[in-house]
C-alpha positions in Angstrom: 55.3 75.9 122.3 56.6 79.1 123.8 54.1 81.7 125.0 53.9 84.6 127.3 53.1 83.7 130.9 49.7 84.4 132.3 48.6 84.9 135.9 47.4 81.3 135.8 51.1 80.2 135.4 52.2 81.7 138.7 51.9 78.4 140.7 54.0 76.6 138.1 56.6 79.4 137.8 56.9 79.4 141.6 57.4 75.6 141.6 60.0 75.9 138.9 61.9 78.7 140.7 62.2 76.3 143.7 63.3 73.5 141.4 66.0 75.8 139.9 67.1 76.9 143.3 67.4 73.3 144.4 69.5 72.5 141.3 71.7 75.5 142.0 72.2 74.3 145.6 70.6 77.4 147.0 67.0 76.4 147.9 67.2 78.3 151.2 67.6 81.6 149.2 64.4 81.1 147.1 62.0 83.0 149.4 59.7 84.6 146.9 56.0 83.7 147.5 53.4 83.1 144.8 51.8 86.4 145.7 55.0 88.3 145.3 55.5 86.7 141.9 51.9 87.5 140.9 52.5 91.2 141.8 55.9 91.3 140.1 54.7 89.8 136.9 51.1 90.9 136.7 50.6 93.7 139.1 49.9 97.4 138.4 53.6 98.1 137.7 55.2 94.8 136.6 58.9 94.4 137.4 59.5 91.5 135.1 58.0 89.3 132.3 58.0 85.6 131.7 57.7 83.1 128.9 56.5 79.6 129.3 57.6 76.5 127.4 54.9 73.8 127.3 54.3 70.6 125.5 52.3 71.1 122.4 50.2 68.0 122.8 49.6 67.8 126.6 49.9 71.5 127.6 52.3 70.5 130.4 54.5 73.3 131.5 58.1 72.3 130.9 60.1 75.4 131.5 60.2 79.2 131.8 62.3 82.3 131.2 61.9 85.3 133.4 63.4 88.6 132.2 63.3 92.4 132.7 64.5 95.4 130.7 67.7 97.2 131.5 69.5 100.2 130.2 73.0 100.8 129.0 74.5 104.3 129.4 77.2 103.3 126.9 74.8 102.4 124.0 72.0 104.7 125.1 69.6 101.8 124.6 67.5 99.3 126.5 68.5 95.7 126.7 67.2 92.5 128.3 68.4 90.8 131.4 67.5 87.2 131.8 67.0 86.4 135.5 66.0 82.8 135.1 66.1 80.1 132.4 64.8 76.7 133.5 63.8 73.6 131.8 62.5 70.7 133.9 65.0 67.7 133.8 62.6 65.4 131.9 62.4 67.9 129.0 66.1 68.8 128.8 67.8 68.1 125.5 64.5 68.6 123.6 65.3 72.2 122.5 63.0 73.9 125.0 65.8 76.0 126.4 66.9 77.1 122.9 63.3 77.9 122.0 62.9 80.1 125.1 66.2 81.9 124.3 65.3 82.3 120.6 61.9 83.8 121.6 63.7 86.2 124.0 66.2 87.2 121.2 63.2 87.9 118.9 61.7 90.1 121.6 65.0 92.0 121.8 64.9 92.5 118.1 61.3 93.6 118.1 61.8 96.1 120.9 65.2 97.4 119.5 67.1 96.1 122.5 70.8 95.7 121.5 72.0 93.6 124.5 70.7 90.3 125.9 72.6 89.4 129.1 72.4 86.9 131.9 74.7 85.1 134.5 75.6 81.5 134.7 77.2 79.6 137.6 80.8 78.7 136.7 80.3 75.1 137.9 77.2 74.6 135.7 79.2 73.2 132.7 76.2 71.9 130.8 74.7 75.4 130.8 78.1 77.1 130.0 78.6 74.7 127.0 75.0 75.3 125.9 75.4 79.1 126.0 78.8 78.8 124.1 77.1 76.8 121.4 74.7 79.7 120.8 77.6 82.2 120.5 77.2 83.8 123.9 80.2 86.0 124.9 81.6 85.4 128.4 82.7 88.7 130.0 85.6 87.4 132.1 86.7 90.9 133.2 83.3 91.6 134.7 82.3 90.3 138.1 78.9 90.3 139.7 78.7 92.5 142.8 75.9 92.2 145.4 74.9 93.9 148.6 72.3 92.3 150.8 71.3 91.8 154.4 73.5 93.6 156.9 75.9 95.0 154.3 73.0 96.6 152.4 71.5 98.0 155.6 74.9 99.2 156.8 75.5 101.2 153.6 72.0 102.5 153.5 72.5 103.8 157.1 75.3 106.0 155.8 73.0 107.8 153.3 72.6 111.5 154.0 75.5 111.7 156.4 
């Protein structure tokens, strides 16, 4: 079953974020606290939304998808950016990932979003193959750029000069 996350899912979402970070070999970068997630997902001004995949019979949480809206100046429309898609190892191959993505695609259709985008690590061949099987387009000409830490602070210090 796929359902919208509730505030009661924050502990499980937090645990799965850490599991995902460990799988992606970047656990030291997963610093968000449960309280930060609670505020980001269910606070007065939510920054993101999440769906939960759970076992129909046991209610066990088996995965999640966390997303937020974005805007395209080229299309003039909103779209969806998928920040995380994670299915616990014991549930992989049972179509939970596909069900989460299908539910997100349906949300895109319902809200009139014309783009559904996400990133995937180039070394994660199972995920790359899975996304290709769904018809995902890989934008090889585009590269992700990021400023953080000292670089972000250094550029910010130049504001208003």
